[in-house]
Each structure stands twice: as C-alpha cells, then as structure tokens.
Coordinates of C-alpha atoms and ligand atoms in Angstrom, one line a residue:
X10 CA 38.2 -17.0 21.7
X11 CA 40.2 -18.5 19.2
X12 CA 39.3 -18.8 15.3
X13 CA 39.8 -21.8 13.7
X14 CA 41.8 -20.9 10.5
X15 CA 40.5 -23.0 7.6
X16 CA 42.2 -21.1 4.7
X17 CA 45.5 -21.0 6.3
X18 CA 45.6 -24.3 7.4
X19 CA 44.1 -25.2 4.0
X20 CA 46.8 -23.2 2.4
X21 CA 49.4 -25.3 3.9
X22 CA 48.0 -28.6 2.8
X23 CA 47.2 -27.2 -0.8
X24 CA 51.2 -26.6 -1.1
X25 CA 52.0 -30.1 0.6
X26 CA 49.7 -31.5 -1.9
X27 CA 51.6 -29.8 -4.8
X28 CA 54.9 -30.9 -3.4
X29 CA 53.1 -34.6 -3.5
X30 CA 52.4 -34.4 -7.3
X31 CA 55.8 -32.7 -8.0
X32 CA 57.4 -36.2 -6.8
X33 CA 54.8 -38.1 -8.7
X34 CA 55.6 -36.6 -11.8
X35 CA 58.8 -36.8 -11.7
X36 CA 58.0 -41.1 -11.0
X37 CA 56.0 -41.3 -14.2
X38 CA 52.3 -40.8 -12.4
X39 CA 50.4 -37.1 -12.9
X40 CA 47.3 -37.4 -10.7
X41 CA 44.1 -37.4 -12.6
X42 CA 40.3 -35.9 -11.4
X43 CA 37.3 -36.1 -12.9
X44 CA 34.7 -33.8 -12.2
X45 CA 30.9 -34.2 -13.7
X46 CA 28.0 -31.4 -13.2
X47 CA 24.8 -31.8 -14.5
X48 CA 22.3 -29.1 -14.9
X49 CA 22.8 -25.2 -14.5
X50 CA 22.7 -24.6 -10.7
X51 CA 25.1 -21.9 -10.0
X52 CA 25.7 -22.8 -6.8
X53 CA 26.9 -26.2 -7.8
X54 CA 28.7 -24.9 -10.8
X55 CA 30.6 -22.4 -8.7
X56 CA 32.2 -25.3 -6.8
X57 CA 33.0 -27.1 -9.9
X58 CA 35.0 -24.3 -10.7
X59 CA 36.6 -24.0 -7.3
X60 CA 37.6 -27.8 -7.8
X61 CA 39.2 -27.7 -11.1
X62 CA 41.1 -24.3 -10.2
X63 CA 42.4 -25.8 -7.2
X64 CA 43.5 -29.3 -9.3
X65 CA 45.2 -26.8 -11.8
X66 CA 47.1 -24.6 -9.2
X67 CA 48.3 -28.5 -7.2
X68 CA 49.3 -29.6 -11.0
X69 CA 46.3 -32.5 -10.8
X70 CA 45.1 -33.0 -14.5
X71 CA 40.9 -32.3 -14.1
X72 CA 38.0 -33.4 -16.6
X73 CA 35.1 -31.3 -15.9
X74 CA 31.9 -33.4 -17.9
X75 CA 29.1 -30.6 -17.8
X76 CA 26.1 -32.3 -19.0
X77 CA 22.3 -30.6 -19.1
X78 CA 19.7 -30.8 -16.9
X79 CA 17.6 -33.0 -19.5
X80 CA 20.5 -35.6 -19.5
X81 CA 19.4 -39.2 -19.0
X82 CA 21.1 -41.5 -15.8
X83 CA 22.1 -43.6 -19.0
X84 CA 24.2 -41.5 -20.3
X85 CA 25.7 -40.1 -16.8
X86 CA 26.5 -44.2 -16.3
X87 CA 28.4 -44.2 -19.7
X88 CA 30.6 -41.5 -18.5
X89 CA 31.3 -42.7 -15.6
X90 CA 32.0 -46.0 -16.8
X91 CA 34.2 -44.5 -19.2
X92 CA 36.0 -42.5 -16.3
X93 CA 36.5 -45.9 -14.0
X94 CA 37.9 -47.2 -17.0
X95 CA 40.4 -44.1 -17.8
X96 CA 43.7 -44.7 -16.6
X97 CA 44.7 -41.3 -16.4
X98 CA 42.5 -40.9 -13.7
X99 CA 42.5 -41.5 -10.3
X100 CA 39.2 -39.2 -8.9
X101 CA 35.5 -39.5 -9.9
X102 CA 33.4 -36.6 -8.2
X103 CA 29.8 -36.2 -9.2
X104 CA 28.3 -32.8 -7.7
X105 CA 25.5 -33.0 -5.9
X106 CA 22.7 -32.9 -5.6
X107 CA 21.7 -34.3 -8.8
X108 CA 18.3 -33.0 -11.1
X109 CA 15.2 -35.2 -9.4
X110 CA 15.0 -37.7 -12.4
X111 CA 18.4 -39.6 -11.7
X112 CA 19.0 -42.1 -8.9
X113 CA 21.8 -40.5 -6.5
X114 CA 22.3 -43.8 -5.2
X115 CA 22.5 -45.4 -8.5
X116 CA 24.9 -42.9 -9.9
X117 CA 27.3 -43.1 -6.9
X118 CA 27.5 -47.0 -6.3
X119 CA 28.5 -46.9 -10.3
X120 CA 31.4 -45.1 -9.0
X121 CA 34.7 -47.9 -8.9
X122 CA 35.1 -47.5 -5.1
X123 CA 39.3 -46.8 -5.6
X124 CA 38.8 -44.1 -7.5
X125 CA 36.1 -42.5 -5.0
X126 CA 37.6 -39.6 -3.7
X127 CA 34.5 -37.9 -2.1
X128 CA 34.0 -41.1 0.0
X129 CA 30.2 -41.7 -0.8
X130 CA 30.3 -44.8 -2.4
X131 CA 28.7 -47.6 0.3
X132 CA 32.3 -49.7 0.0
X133 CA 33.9 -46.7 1.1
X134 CA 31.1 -45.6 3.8
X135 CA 31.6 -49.2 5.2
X136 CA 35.1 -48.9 6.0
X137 CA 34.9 -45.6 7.1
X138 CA 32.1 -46.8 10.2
X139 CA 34.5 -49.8 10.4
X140 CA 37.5 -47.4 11.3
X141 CA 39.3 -49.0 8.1
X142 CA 41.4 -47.5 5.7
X143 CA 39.4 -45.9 2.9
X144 CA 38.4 -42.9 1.4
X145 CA 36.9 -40.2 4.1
X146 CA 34.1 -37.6 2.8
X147 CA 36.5 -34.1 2.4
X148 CA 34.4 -31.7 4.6
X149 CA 34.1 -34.0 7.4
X150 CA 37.7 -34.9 6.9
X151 CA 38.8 -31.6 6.7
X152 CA 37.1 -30.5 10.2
X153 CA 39.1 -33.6 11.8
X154 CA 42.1 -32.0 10.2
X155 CA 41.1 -28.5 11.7
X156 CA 40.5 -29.8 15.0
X157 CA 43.9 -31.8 15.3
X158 CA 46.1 -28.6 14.2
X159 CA 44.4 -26.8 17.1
X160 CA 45.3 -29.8 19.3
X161 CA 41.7 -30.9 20.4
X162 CA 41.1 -34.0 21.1
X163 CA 37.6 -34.9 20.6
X164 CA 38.6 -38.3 23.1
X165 CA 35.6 -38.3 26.1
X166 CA 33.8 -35.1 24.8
X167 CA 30.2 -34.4 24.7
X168 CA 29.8 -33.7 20.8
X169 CA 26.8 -32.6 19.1
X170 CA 26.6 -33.1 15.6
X171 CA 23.3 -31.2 14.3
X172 CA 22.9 -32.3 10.5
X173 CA 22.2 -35.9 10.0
X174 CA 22.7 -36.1 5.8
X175 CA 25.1 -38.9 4.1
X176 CA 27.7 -36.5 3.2
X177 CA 28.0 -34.4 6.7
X178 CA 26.3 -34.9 9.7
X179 CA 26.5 -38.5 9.6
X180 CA 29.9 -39.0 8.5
X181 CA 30.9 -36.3 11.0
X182 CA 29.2 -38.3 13.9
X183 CA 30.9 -41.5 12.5
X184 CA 34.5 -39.5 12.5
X185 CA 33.9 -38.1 16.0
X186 CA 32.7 -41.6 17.3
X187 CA 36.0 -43.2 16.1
X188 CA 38.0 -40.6 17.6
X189 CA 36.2 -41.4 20.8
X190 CA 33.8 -38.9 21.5
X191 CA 29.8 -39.0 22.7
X192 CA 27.5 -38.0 20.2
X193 CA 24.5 -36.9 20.2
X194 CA 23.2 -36.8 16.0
X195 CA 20.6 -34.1 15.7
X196 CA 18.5 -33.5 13.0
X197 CA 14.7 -31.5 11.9
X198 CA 12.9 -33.9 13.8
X199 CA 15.1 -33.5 17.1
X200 CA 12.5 -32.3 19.6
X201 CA 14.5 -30.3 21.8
X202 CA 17.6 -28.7 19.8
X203 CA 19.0 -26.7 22.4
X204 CA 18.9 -29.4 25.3
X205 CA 21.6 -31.1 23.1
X206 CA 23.7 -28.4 21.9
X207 CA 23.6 -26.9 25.8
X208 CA 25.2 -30.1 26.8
X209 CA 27.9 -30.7 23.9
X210 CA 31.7 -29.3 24.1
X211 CA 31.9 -29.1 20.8
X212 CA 29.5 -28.6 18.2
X213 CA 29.7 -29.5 14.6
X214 CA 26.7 -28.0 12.6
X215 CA 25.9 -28.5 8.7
X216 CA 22.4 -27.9 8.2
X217 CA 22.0 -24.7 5.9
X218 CA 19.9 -22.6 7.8
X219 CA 21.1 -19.1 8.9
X220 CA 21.4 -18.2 12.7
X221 CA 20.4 -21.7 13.3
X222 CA 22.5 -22.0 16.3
X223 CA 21.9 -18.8 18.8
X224 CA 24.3 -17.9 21.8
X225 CA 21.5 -19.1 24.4
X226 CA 21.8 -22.7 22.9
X227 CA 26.2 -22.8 23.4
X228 CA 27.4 -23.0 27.2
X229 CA 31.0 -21.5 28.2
X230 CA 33.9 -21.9 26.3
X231 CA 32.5 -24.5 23.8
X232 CA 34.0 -25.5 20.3
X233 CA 32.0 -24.1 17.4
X234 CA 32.7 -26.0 14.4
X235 CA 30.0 -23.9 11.9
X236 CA 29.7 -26.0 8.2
X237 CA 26.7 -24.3 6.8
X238 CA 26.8 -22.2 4.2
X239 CA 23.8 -20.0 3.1
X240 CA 23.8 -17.1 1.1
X241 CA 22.2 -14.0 1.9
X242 CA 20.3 -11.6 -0.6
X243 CA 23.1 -9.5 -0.2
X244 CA 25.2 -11.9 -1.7
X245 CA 27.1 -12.4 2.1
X246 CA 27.6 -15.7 2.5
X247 CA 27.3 -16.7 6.3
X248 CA 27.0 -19.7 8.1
X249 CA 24.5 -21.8 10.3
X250 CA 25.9 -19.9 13.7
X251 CA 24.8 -16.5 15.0
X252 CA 28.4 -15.6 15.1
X253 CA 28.6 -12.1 16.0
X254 CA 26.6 -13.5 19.1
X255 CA 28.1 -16.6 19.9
X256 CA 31.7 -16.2 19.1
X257 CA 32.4 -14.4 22.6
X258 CA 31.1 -17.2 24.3
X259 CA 33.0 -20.1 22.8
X260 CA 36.6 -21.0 23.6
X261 CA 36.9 -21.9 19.8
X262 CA 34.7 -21.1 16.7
X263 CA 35.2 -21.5 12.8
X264 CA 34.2 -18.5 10.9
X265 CA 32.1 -18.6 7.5
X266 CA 33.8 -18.3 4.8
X267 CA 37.7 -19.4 5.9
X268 CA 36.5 -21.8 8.0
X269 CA 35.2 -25.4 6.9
X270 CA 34.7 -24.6 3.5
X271 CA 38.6 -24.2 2.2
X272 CA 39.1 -27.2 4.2
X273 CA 37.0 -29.2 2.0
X274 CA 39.0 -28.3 -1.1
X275 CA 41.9 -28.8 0.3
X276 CA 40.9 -32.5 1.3
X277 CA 39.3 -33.5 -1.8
X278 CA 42.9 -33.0 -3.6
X279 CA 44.6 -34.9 -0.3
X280 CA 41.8 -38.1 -1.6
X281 CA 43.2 -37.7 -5.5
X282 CA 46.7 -37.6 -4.1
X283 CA 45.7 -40.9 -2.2
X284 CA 44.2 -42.3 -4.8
X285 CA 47.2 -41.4 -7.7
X286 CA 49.8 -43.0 -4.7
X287 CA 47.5 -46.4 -4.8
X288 CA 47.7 -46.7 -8.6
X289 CA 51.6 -46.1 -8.9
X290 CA 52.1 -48.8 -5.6
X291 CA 49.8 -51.2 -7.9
X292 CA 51.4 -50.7 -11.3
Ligands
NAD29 P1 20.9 -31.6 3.5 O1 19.8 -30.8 3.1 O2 21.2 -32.9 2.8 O3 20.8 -32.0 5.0 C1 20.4 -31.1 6.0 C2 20.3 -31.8 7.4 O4 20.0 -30.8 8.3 C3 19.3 -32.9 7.4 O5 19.8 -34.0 8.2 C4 18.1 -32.2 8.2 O6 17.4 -33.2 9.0 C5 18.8 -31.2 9.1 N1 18.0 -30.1 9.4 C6 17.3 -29.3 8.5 N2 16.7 -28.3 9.2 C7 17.0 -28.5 10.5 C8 16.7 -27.8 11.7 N3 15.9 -26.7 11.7 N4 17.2 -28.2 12.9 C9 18.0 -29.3 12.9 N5 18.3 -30.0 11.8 C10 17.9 -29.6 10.6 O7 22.2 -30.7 3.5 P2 23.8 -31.0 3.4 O8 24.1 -31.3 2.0 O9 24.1 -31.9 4.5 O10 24.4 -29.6 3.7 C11 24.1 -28.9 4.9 C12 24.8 -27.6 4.9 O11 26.2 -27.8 4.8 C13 24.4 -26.7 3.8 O12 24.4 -25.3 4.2 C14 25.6 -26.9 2.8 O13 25.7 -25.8 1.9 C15 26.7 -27.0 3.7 N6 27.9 -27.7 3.2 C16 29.1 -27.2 3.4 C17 30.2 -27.8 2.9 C18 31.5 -27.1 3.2 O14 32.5 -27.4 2.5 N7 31.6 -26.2 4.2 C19 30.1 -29.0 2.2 C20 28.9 -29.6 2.0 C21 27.7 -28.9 2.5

C-alpha cells in the first residue's frame, strides 16, 4: 500500500507557485486574492486563515473582507462588485457555505467569471463539463494532480465518486469522466452504497461522514482517494474512510490530514497564478 502524499506534493507546487510570482513581479504584475467570510463559523474561518497564510508565504497580495453573520446579500454584492472591479486583483473566493438568508447562487454568479478562481461560477462550470479551458474547482483539481504524480491513469477505470455536491463530487465525476473513466456518482439516496464502491478501482469520497467507507465495501488493491474531513470530539480530525481498516487492502490510499486537503491550497494559489498570467497577457 502506498500513501498518496498530499503535503509533499503540495509543498512542491506551493514553491513553483512562488517561483511563478517571483517572475511576475519582477514583469510589473503582483498577483492579487480576495478572500470574503461572513459570519463566525470557526471552521470556515480557520480556512480563511489557511488561505491568506498560504498567499503571504507564495508572495500573493490577499484581502480578507470578514463581514457578520447579520450582513445583508446587498452589501456582500457591493463588495464583490467592488472586487471585480479592483485591478489589483485577480481572485474572488467567497467561503462557503454562506448564513441561510443569502442566495449562494446569487452571490457566486455575481462573481466576474476571470477572476473566479474556486471555479464555481456557472461560465466556469460550463467549460469545465465542456473539457474547455477555464477555471477548475481546487480540491477536485488537486486530486487530479495527486493521481497524475503517482502515474494513475484514471483512462477505462471503474470510478466511484460517492459525494454528489457542486463543489466536489460532481466536479470530481466531471474531471474523471474527461479523463476517461466510468463513473458511477453516488450520493444519500444511492440505495445500495457498497454494490458501487465494491465494483470501482478507485474511489473518490467527499461526503463528511466518519468511517463512511468500511473495508468490506473496497475490493483488492483499490485507489482510495478519502476528501472528507470531520472532526472528532477529540479534536482528531479524520476523514470519510475507516483507514486503519482499509488502508491494508488498497493498492493506494490518501491519508486525512496530508492527503486532499493541502492539495486544495495549493490549487487555489495555482487558479490566482492563472488568473494574474491572463491579466498581464491582456494588458
Ligand atoms: P455537502 O454537504 O455539500 O455534500 C455532501 C454530499 O454527500 C451530498 O451529495 C450528499 O448527498 C452526500 N451524502 C451525505 N450522506 C451520505 C451518505 N450517508 N452516503 C452517501 N452519500 C452521502 O458537503 P461538501 O461541501 O461536498 O463536503 C463534503 C466533505 O468534503 C466534507 O467532509 C467537507 O469537509 C469535505 N471537503 C474537503 C475539502 C478538502 O480540501 N479536502 C474541500 C471541500 C470539502
């Protein structure tokens, strides 16, 4: 069994990315993020921090808008509008998920679709289904990225993607699909769980429930790409796979954390990099 090394790998691209904005600074162009949070979940606020430290250690200027819970979608438009406008910057990233009185939808198709480096924004969604050029969701990107540095090809696997939400499982599936595979999307109303994650070579799991995935439901030697991530009372943080149980069975597995998650990161800043390169081409 081998694990599939999200922080090193992550590490690498972090200090490619910094090379990146080395040479665009020296052309005139410092890559800009802008990062808003509303309300006071910690969990949420935690990886608004993560964000902005990792833009700071690439050299990426980041904006972090905090804004309260009470906050109306008015006022979250005006910022963002401001933001689209901003020449400075080149990446708009609105944590999710958003207090129950604003329209997700709303908020992210307000978002001007070249600066949208989380890949959420319908243009971009389009494009991405289409196999076109645009900008690709960071965690499912980042598993892509994991799985070519380990050289597997998904190409004529059985893939299940269990997880079917607009910013995982179903840009997951979409990535998978374009790289040839079969897949099969599961999600809480899949009747028979197992009968599709017995027949998959590799599969991809974002859900965010713990031990979701047990060893009787993973045949011999499959690919365990685990994107959950739940915290436990203890404050552990583990994934959506029974790892301890699973692991010996699978040819490859991601642990949780250093798996998935650093990936993420590490993609999001890849996006701004993208995004900074498009506005020096156009200027
Ligand atoms: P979500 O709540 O929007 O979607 C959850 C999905 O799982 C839904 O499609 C739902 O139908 C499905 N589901 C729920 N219970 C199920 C069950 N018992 N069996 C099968 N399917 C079930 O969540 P999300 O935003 O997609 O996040 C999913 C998980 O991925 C969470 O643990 C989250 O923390 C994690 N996540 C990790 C990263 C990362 O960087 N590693 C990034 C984003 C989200």
């Amino acid at each position: 069994m081998i694990i599939l090394d999200g922080k090193k790998l992550s590490d690498k691209i972090r200090e490619n990315v910094k090379k990146e904005v080395d040479e665009l600074q020296k052309s005139g162009t410092t890559p800009g993020l802008a990062v808003i949070l509303v309300g006071n979940d910690p969990a949420s606020a935690a990886y608004v921090n993560m964000k902005s430290r990792a833009c700071k250690e690439a050299g990426i200027y980041s904006i972090a808008h905090e804004m309260p819970d009470s906050i109306s979608q008015e006022n979250i438009l005006d910022i963002i509008h401001m933001m689209n406008k901003n020449p400075n910057i080149d990446g708009i990233l609105v944590q999710l998920p958003l207090p129950k009185h604003i329209d997700t939808t709303a908020i992210l198709e307000a978002i001007d679709p070249n600066k949208d480096v989380d890949g959420f924004h319908p243009y971009n969604v389009g494009r991405v289904v289409a196999g076109l050029d645009g900008f690709i969701p960071a965690t499912p990107y980042g598993v892509m990225e994991l799985l070519k540095e380990y050289e597997i090809d998904p190409k004529g696997k059985n893939v299940c993607v269990v997880g079917a939400s607009n910013i995982v499982g179903k840009p997951m599936a979409t990535l998978l699909l374009n790289a040839n595979a079969t897949v099969d999307i599961c999600h809480i109303y899949t009747k028979d769980l197992k009968a599709h994650t017995l027949n998959a070579d590799i599969i991809c799991v974002g859900v965010g429930v713990v031990n979701l995935i047990k060893e009787d439901m993973v045949k011999d030697g499959a690919i365990i790409i685990d994107i959950g991530i739940n915290r436990l009372e203890n404050g552990k943080l583990v994934g959506d796979v029974d790892f301890e149980n699973v692991a010996s069975k699978c040819s490859y597995i991601t642990p949780v954390p250093g798996g998935v998650g650093p990936m993420t990161i590490a993609m999001l800043l890849e996006n701004t990099i993208k995004s900074a390169k498009n506005r020096k081409q156009k200027a």
